[in-house]
GROMACS .gro file of C-alpha atoms in nm:
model
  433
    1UNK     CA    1  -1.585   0.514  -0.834
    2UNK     CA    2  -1.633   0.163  -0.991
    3UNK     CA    3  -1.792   0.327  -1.378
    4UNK     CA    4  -1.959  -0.042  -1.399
    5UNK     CA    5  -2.158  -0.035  -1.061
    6UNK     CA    6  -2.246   0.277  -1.085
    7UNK     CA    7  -2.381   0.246  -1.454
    8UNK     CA    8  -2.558  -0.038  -1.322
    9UNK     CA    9  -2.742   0.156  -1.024
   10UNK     CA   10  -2.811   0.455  -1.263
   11UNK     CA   11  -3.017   0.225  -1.533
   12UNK     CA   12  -3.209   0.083  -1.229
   13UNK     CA   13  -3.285   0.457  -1.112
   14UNK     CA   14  -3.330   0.641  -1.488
   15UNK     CA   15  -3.708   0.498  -1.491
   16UNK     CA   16  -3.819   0.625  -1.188
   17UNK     CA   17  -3.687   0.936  -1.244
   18UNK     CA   18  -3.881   0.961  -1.561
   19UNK     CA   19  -4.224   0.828  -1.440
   20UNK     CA   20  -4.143   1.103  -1.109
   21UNK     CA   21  -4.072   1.402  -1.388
   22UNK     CA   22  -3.736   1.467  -1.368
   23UNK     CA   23  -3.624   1.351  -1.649
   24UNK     CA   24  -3.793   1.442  -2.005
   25UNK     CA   25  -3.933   1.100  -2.158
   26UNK     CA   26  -3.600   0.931  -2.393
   27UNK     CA   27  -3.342   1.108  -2.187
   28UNK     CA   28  -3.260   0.795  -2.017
   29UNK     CA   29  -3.102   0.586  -2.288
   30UNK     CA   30  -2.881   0.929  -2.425
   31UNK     CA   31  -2.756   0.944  -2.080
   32UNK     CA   32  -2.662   0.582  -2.080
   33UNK     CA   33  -2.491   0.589  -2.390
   34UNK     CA   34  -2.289   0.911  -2.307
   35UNK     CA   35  -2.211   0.726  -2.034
   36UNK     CA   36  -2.072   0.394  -2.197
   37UNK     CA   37  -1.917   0.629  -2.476
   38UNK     CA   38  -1.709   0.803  -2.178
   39UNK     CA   39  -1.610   0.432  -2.044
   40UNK     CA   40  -1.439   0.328  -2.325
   41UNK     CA   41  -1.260   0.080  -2.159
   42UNK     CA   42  -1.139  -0.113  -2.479
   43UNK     CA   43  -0.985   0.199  -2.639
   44UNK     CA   44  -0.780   0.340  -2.300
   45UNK     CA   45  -0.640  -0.020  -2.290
   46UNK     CA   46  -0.583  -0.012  -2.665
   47UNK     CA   47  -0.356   0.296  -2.635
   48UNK     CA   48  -0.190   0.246  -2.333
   49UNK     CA   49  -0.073  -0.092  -2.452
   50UNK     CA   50   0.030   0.048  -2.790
   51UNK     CA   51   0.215   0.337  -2.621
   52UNK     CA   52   0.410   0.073  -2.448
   53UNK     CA   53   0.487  -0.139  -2.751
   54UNK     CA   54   0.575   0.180  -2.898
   55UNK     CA   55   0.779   0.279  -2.687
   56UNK     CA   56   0.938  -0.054  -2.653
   57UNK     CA   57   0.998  -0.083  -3.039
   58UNK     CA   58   1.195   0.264  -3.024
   59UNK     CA   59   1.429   0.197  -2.740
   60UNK     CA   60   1.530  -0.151  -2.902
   61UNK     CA   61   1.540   0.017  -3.208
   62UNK     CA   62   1.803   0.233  -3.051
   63UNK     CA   63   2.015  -0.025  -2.909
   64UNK     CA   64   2.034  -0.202  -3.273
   65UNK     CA   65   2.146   0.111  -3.418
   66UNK     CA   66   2.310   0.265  -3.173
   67UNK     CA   67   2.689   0.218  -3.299
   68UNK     CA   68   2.614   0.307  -3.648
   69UNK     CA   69   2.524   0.666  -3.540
   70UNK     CA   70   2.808   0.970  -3.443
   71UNK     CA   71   2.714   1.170  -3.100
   72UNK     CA   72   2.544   1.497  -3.282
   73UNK     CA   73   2.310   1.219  -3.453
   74UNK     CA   74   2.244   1.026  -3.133
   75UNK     CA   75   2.136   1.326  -2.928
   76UNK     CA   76   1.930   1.477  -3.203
   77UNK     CA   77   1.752   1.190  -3.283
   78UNK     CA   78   1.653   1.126  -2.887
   79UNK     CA   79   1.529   1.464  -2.820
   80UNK     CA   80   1.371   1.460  -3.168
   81UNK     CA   81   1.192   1.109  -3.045
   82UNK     CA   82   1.131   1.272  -2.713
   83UNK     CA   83   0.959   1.610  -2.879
   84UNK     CA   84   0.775   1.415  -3.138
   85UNK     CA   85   0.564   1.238  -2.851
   86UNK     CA   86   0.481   1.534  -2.685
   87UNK     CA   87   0.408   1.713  -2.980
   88UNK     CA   88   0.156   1.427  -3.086
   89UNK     CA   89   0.000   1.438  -2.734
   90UNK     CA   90  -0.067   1.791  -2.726
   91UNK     CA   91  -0.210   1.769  -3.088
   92UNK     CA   92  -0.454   1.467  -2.908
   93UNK     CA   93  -0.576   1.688  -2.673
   94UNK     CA   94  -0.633   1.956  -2.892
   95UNK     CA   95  -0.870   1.761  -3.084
   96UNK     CA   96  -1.189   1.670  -2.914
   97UNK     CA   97  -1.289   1.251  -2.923
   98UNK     CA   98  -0.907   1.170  -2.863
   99UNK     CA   99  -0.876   1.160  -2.484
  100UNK     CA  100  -0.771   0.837  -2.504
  101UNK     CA  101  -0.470   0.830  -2.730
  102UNK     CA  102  -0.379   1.136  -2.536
  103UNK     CA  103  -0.295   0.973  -2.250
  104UNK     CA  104  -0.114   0.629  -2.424
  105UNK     CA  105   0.068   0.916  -2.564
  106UNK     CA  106   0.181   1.100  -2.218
  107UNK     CA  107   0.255   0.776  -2.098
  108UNK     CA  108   0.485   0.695  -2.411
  109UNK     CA  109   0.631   1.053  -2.323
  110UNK     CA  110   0.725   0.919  -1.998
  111UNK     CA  111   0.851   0.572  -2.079
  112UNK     CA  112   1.141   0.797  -2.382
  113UNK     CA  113   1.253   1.049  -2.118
  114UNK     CA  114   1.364   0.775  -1.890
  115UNK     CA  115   1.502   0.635  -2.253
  116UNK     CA  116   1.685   0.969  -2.291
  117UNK     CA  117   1.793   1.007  -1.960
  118UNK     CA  118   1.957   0.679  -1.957
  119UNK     CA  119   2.101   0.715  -2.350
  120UNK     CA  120   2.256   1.071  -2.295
  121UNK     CA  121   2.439   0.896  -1.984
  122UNK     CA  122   2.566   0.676  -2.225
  123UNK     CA  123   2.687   0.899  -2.504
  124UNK     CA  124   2.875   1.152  -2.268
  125UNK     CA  125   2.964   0.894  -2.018
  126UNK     CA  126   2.844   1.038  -1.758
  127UNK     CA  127   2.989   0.871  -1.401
  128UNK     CA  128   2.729   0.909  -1.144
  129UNK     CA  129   2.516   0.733  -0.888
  130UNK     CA  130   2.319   0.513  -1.050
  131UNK     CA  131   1.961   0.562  -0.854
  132UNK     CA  132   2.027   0.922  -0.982
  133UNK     CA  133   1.856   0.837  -1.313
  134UNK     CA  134   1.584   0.672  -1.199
  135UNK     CA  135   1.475   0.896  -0.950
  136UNK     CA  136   1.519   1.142  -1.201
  137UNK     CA  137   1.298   0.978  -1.461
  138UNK     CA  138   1.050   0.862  -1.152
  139UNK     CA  139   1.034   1.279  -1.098
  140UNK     CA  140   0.959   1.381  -1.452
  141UNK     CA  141   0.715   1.114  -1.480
  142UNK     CA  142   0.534   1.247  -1.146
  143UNK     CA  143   0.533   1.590  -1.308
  144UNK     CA  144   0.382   1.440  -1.614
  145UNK     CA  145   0.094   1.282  -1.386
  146UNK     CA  146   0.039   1.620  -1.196
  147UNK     CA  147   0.049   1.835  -1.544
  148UNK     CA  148  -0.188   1.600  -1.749
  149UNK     CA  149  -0.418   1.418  -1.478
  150UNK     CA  150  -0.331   1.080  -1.620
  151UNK     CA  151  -0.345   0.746  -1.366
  152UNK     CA  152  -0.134   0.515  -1.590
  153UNK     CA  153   0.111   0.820  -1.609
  154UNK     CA  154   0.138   0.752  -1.197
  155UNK     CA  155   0.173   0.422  -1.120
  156UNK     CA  156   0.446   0.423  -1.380
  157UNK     CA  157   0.636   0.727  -1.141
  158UNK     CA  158   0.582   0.470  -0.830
  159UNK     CA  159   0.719   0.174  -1.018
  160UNK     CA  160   1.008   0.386  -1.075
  161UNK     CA  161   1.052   0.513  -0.698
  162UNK     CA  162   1.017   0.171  -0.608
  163UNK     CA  163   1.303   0.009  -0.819
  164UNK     CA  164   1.472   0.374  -0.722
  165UNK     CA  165   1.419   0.314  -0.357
  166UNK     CA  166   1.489  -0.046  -0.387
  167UNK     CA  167   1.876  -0.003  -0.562
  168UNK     CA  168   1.951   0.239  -0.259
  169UNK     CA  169   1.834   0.011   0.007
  170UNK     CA  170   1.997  -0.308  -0.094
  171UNK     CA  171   2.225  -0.241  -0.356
  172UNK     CA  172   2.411   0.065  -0.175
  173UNK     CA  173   2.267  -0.028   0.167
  174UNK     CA  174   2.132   0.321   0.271
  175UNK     CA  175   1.802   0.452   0.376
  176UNK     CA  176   1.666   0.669   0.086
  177UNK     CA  177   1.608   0.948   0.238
  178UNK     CA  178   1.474   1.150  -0.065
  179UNK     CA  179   1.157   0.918  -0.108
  180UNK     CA  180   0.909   1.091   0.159
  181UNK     CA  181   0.951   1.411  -0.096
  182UNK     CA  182   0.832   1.240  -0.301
  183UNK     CA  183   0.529   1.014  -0.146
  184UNK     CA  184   0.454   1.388  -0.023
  185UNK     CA  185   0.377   1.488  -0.345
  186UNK     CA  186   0.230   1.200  -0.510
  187UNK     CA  187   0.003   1.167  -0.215
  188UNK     CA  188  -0.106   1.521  -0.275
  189UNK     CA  189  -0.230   1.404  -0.618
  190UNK     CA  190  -0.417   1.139  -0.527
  191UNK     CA  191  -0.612   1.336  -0.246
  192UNK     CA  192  -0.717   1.575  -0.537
  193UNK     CA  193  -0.803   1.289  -0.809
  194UNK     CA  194  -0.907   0.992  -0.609
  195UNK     CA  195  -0.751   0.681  -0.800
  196UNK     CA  196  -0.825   0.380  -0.667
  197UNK     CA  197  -0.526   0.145  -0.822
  198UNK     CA  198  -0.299   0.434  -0.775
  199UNK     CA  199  -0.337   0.494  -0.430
  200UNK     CA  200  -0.287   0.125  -0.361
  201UNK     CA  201   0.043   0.129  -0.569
  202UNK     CA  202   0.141   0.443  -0.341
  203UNK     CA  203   0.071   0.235   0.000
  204UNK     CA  204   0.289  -0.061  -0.082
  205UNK     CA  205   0.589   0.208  -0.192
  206UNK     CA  206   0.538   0.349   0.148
  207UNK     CA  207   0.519  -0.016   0.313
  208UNK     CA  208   0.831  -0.087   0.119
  209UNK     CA  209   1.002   0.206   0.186
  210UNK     CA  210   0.958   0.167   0.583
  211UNK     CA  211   0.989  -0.214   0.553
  212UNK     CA  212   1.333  -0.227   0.356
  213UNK     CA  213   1.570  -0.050   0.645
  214UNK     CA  214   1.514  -0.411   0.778
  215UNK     CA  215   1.607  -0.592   0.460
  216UNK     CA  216   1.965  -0.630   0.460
  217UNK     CA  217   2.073  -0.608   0.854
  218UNK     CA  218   1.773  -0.882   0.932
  219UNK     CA  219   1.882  -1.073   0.597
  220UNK     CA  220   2.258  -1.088   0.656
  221UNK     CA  221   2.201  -1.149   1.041
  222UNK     CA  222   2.396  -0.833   1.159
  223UNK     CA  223   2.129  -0.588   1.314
  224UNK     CA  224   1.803  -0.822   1.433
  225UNK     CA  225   1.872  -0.777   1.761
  226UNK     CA  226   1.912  -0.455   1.825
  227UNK     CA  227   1.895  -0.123   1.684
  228UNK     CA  228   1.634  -0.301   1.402
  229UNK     CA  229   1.443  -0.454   1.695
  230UNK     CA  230   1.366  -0.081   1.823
  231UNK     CA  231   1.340   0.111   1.450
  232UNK     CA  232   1.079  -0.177   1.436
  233UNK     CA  233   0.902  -0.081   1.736
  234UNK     CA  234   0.926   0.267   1.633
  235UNK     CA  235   0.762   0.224   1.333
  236UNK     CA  236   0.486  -0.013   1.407
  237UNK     CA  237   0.403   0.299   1.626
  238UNK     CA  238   0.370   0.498   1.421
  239UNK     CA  239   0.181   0.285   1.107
  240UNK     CA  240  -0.070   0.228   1.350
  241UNK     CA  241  -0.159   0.582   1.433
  242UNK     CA  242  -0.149   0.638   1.063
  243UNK     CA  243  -0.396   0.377   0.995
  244UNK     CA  244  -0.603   0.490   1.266
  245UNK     CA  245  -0.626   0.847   1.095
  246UNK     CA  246  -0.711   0.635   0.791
  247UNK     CA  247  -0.992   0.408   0.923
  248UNK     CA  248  -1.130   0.726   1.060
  249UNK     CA  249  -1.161   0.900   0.760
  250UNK     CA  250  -1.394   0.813   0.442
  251UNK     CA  251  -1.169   0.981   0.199
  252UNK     CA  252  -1.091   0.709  -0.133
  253UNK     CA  253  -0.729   0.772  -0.091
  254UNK     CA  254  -0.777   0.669   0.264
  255UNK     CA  255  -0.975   0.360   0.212
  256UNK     CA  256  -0.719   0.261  -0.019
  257UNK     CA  257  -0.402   0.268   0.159
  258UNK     CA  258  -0.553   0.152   0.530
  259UNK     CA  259  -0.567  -0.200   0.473
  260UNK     CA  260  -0.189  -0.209   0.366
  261UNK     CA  261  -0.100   0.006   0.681
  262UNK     CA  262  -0.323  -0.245   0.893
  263UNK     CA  263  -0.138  -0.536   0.777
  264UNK     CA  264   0.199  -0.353   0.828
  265UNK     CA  265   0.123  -0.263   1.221
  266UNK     CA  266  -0.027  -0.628   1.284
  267UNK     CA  267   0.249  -0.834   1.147
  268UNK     CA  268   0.450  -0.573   1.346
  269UNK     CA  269   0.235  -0.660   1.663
  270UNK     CA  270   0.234  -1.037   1.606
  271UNK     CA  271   0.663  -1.023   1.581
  272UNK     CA  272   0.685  -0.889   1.962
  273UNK     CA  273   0.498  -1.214   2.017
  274UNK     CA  274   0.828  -1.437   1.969
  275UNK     CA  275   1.017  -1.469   2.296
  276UNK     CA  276   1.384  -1.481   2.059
  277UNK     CA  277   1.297  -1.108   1.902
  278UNK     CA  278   1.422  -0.883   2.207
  279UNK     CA  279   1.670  -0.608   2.250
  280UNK     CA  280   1.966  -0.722   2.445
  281UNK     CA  281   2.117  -0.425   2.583
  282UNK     CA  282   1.976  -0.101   2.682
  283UNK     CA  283   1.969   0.194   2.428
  284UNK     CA  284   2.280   0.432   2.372
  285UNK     CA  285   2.255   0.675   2.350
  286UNK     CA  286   1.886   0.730   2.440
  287UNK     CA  287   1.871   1.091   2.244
  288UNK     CA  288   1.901   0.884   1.933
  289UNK     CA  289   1.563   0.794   1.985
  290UNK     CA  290   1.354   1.041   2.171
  291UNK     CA  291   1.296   1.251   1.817
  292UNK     CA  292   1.185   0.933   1.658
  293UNK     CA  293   0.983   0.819   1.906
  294UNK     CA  294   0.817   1.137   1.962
  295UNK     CA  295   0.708   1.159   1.625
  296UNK     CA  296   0.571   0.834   1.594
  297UNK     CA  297   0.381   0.862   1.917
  298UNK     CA  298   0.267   1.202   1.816
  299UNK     CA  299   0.141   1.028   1.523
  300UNK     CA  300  -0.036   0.711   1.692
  301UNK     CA  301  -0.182   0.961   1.951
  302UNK     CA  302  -0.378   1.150   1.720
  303UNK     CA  303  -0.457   0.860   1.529
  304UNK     CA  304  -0.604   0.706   1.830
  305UNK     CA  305  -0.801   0.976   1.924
  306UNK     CA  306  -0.964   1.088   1.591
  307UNK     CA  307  -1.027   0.687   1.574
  308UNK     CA  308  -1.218   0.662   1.916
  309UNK     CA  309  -1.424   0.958   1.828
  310UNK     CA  310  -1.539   0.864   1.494
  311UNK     CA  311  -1.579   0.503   1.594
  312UNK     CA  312  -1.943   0.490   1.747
  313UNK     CA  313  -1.869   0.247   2.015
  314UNK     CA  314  -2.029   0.237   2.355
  315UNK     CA  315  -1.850   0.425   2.613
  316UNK     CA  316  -1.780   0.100   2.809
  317UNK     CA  317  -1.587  -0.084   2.491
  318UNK     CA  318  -1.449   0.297   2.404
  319UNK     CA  319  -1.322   0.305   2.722
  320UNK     CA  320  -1.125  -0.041   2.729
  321UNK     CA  321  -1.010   0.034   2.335
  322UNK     CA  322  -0.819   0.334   2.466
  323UNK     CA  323  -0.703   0.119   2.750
  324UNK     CA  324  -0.593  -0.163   2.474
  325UNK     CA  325  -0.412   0.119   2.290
  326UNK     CA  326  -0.290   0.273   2.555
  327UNK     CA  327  -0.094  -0.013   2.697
  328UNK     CA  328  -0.007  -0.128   2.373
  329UNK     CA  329   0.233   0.214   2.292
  330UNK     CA  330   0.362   0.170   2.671
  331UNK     CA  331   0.492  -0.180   2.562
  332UNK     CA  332   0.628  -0.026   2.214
  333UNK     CA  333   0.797   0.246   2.417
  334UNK     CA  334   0.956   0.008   2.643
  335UNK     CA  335   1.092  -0.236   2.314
  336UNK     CA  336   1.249   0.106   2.207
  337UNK     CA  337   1.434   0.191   2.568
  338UNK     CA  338   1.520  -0.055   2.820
  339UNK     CA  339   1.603  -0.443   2.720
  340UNK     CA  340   1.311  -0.651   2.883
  341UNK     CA  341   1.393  -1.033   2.787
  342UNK     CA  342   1.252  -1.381   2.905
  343UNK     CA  343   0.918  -1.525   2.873
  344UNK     CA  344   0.712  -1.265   3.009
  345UNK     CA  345   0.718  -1.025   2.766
  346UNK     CA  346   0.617  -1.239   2.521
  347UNK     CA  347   0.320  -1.341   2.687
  348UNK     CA  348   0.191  -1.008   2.758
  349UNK     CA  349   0.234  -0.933   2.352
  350UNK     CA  350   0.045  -1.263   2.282
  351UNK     CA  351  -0.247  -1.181   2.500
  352UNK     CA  352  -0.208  -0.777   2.357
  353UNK     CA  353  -0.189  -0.895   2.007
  354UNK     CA  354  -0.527  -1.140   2.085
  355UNK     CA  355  -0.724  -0.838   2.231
  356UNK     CA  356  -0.608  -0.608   1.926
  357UNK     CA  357  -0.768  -0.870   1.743
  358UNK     CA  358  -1.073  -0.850   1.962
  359UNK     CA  359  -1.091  -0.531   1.922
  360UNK     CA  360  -1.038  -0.480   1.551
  361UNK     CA  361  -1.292  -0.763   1.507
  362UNK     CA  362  -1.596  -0.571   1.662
  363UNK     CA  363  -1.491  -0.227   1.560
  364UNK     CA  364  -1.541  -0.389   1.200
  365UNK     CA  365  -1.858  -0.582   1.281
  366UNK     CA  366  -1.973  -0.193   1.444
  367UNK     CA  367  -1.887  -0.022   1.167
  368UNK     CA  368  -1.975  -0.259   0.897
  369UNK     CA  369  -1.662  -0.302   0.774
  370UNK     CA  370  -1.600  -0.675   0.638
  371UNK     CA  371  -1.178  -0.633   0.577
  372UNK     CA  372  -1.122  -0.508   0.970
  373UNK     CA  373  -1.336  -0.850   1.054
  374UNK     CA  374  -1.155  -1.037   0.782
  375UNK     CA  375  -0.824  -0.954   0.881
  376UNK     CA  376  -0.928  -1.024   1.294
  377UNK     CA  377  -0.993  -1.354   1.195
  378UNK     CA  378  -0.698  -1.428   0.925
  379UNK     CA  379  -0.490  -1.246   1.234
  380UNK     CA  380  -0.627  -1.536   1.499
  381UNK     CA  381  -0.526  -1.812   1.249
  382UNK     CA  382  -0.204  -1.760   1.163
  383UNK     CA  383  -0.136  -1.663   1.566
  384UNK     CA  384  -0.281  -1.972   1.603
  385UNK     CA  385  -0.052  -2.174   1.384
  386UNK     CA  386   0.236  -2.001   1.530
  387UNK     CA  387   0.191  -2.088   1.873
  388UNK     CA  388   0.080  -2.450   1.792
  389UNK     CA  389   0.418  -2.491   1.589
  390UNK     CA  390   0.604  -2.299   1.886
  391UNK     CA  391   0.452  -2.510   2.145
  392UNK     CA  392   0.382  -2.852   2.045
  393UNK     CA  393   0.666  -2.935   1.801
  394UNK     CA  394   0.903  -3.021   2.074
  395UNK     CA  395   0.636  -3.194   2.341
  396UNK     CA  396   0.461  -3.470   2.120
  397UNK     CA  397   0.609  -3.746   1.863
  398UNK     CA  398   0.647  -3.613   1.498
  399UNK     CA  399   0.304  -3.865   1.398
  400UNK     CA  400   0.098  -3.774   1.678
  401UNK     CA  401   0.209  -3.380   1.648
  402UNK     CA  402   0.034  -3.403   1.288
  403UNK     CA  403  -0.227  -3.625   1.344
  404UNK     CA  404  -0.348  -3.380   1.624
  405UNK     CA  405  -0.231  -3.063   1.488
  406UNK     CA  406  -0.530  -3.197   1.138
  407UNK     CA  407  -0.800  -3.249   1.399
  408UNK     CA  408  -0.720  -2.936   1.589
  409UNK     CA  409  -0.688  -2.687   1.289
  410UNK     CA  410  -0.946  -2.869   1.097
  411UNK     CA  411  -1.179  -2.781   1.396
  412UNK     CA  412  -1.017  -2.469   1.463
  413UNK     CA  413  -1.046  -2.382   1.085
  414UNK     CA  414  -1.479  -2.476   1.048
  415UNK     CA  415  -1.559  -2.286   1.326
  416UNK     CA  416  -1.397  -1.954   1.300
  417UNK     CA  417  -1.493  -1.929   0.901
  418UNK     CA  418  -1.835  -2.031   1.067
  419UNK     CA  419  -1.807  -1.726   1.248
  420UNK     CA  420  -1.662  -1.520   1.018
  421UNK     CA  421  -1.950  -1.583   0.724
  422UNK     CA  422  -2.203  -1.540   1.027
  423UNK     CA  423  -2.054  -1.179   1.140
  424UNK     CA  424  -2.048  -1.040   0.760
  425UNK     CA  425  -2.357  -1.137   0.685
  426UNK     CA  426  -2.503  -0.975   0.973
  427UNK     CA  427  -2.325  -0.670   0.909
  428UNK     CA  428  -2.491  -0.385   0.847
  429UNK     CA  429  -2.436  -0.273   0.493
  430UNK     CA  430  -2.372  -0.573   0.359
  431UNK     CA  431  -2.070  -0.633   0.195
  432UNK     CA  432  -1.978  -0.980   0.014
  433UNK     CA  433  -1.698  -1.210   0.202
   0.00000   0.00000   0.00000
């Protein structure tokens, strides 16, 4: 909940509630103030930025010192460090009035076992896989977030899986397999506490996580036009079903993390639009596929579904939605199993990714949703300047190419934000642009 808005709203209502009676008269300015005194924005910043230059200062401290010391004195003095925090932070949160320092404190906990993890590797030369230790120190610091209830505590824990997840994909070129684990559990905290900036940070891991399989084959030029062509199609598949379960859903958590897997399944879309990104040779073998594919269309099924019943459209645009959606996993299906090059297939996925659009567009306007209608139209221009680059480059001279390209997209550009401010501020709970 946003503490500011909702401290605004409650001083608007606290009179009324006192001339109606349900409130004794002077309640309304100790309720305020217990309020603001729970906000403390100042001192959660305070501490969490002191726990970091704490915890900064110690680790530099131990690199300075570090070859003056013997082994006994290194390890004792890092798990000394190490229980010293934790001792302070339970001593924080056994006094009431120090919430706050409590939780700079877990999160300089956090930031000295990773310290420790990485320094006892160091003393006993340890020879292992690198990732190892973060993931590790990502895992404690998850366990830290579900013991104590702390935010800060969890977005440090995704940082780490994503710098973990990151080293395995393109440094050691393999698909982390461990990471769903833990976006499992992670996810399962944010479900039960509902942070906002949190559950973002846990949407772009998962993005990046399905995202990087593509990095280096698509980067070094080796696997774009096959086998990463039809993981693609797999997984834009499935993104979209889990967005679909998303938009359906009011849950925070969900809010959060749907426009990330909205972008994801769009730009996914709007790549099947290119006539050059096709598979070249049929799949083999096709069992390598079917479990993927299953699961994935399991996925956008019931996404689907729970979407179109939840959606309040008119049976007539319900109707042609399904339809839309429909024909869209047919296509996806048919990336994944049989090569289908040419022309032709990219003009069916221009005119699919247009109606998508369409559809997204109204759903939004429907629902009163302003970032489904944003991204329609921010979807429309950039499909737009892709086909006018596509096209046109190669048909006019380079002068008159930009000379008509301005007065095209400067047209182009006025009238759909026209639209767009027109649609939001018609829709129904109104929402700001």
């Amino acid at each position: 909940m946003n503490n500011r808005r909702f401290a605004r709203r409650l001083a608007q209502e606290l009179p009324r509630w006192e001339a109606q009676g349900w409130l004794r008269s002077g309640a309304a300015p100790l309720i305020l103030a217990e309020l603001e005194g729970t906000r403390a924005p100042f001192a959660s910043v305070l501490a969490l930025v002191g726990s970091v230059l704490l915890g900064l200062g110690v680790i530099t401290w131990f690199a300075a010192h570090w070859n003056e010391m013997g082994k006994l004195a290194r390890l004792l003095l890092v798990f000394g460090v190490l229980i010293g925090s934790h001792a302070a932070h339970g001593l924080c949160l056994a006094r009431e009035g120090l919430p706050r320092l409590a939780g700079g404190l877990a999160l300089l906990s956090s930031l000295l076992f990773g310290a420790a993890i990485m320094l006892i590797g160091q003393i006993y030369h340890i020879d292992a896989h690198f990732p190892d230790g973060i993931a590790l120190w990502s895992l404690g610091s998850l366990l830290a977030a579900w013991m104590f209830g702390l935010q800060p505590v969890l977005i440090l824990a995704l940082g780490l899986a994503a710098l973990w997840n990151g080293f395995e994909q393109f440094d050691y070129g393999r698909v982390n397999g461990l990471l769903p684990v833990f976006l499992a559990a992670s996810g399962a905290l944010l479900v039960r506490q509902e942070w906002r900036f949190a559950s973002r940070a846990w949407g772009l891991l998962a993005l990046f996580w399905i995202a990087g399989w593509h990095g280096l084959p698509w980067l070094d030029g080796t696997g774009g036009d096959l086998a990463h062509v039809r993981l693609l199609a797999v997984q834009v598949l499935g993104v979209a079903g889990l967005w679909a379960f998303c938009q359906a859903t009011a849950h925070p958590f969900a809010r959060q993390v749907r426009p990330g897997f909205l972008l994801f399944a769009l730009i996914g879309v709007f790549l099947f639009t290119f006539p050059t990104l096709r598979p070249s040779a049929p799949v083999s073998p096709p069992s390598t596929w079917i479990g993927a594919l299953a699961l994935s269309a399991a996925f956008y099924a019931g996404g689907i579904f729970r979407l179109a019943r939840s959606s309040g459209l008119p049976p007539p645009r319900l109707v042609a939605g399904l339809a839309l959606a429909a024909f869209a996993a047919l296509l996806l299906v048919v990336e994944v199993v049989t090569p289908w090059a040419g022309s032709v297939p990219a003009l069916i996925w221009n005119a699919i990714f247009l109606a998508v659009l369409y559809w997204i567009g109204d759903l939004g306007v429907r629902q009163g949703d302003a970032a489904l209608v944003n991204s329609a139209f921010a979807g429309f221009v950039v499909w737009l300047l892709a086909r006018y680059f596509d096209t046109f480059w190669s048909l006019l001279d380079r002068a008159l190419f930009f000379m008509a390209g301005g007065v095209l997209l400067m047209a182009v550009g006025g009238w759909v934000e026209w639209r767009r401010r027109r649609l939001l501020r018609d829709l129904a709970p109104a929402e700001p642009p």
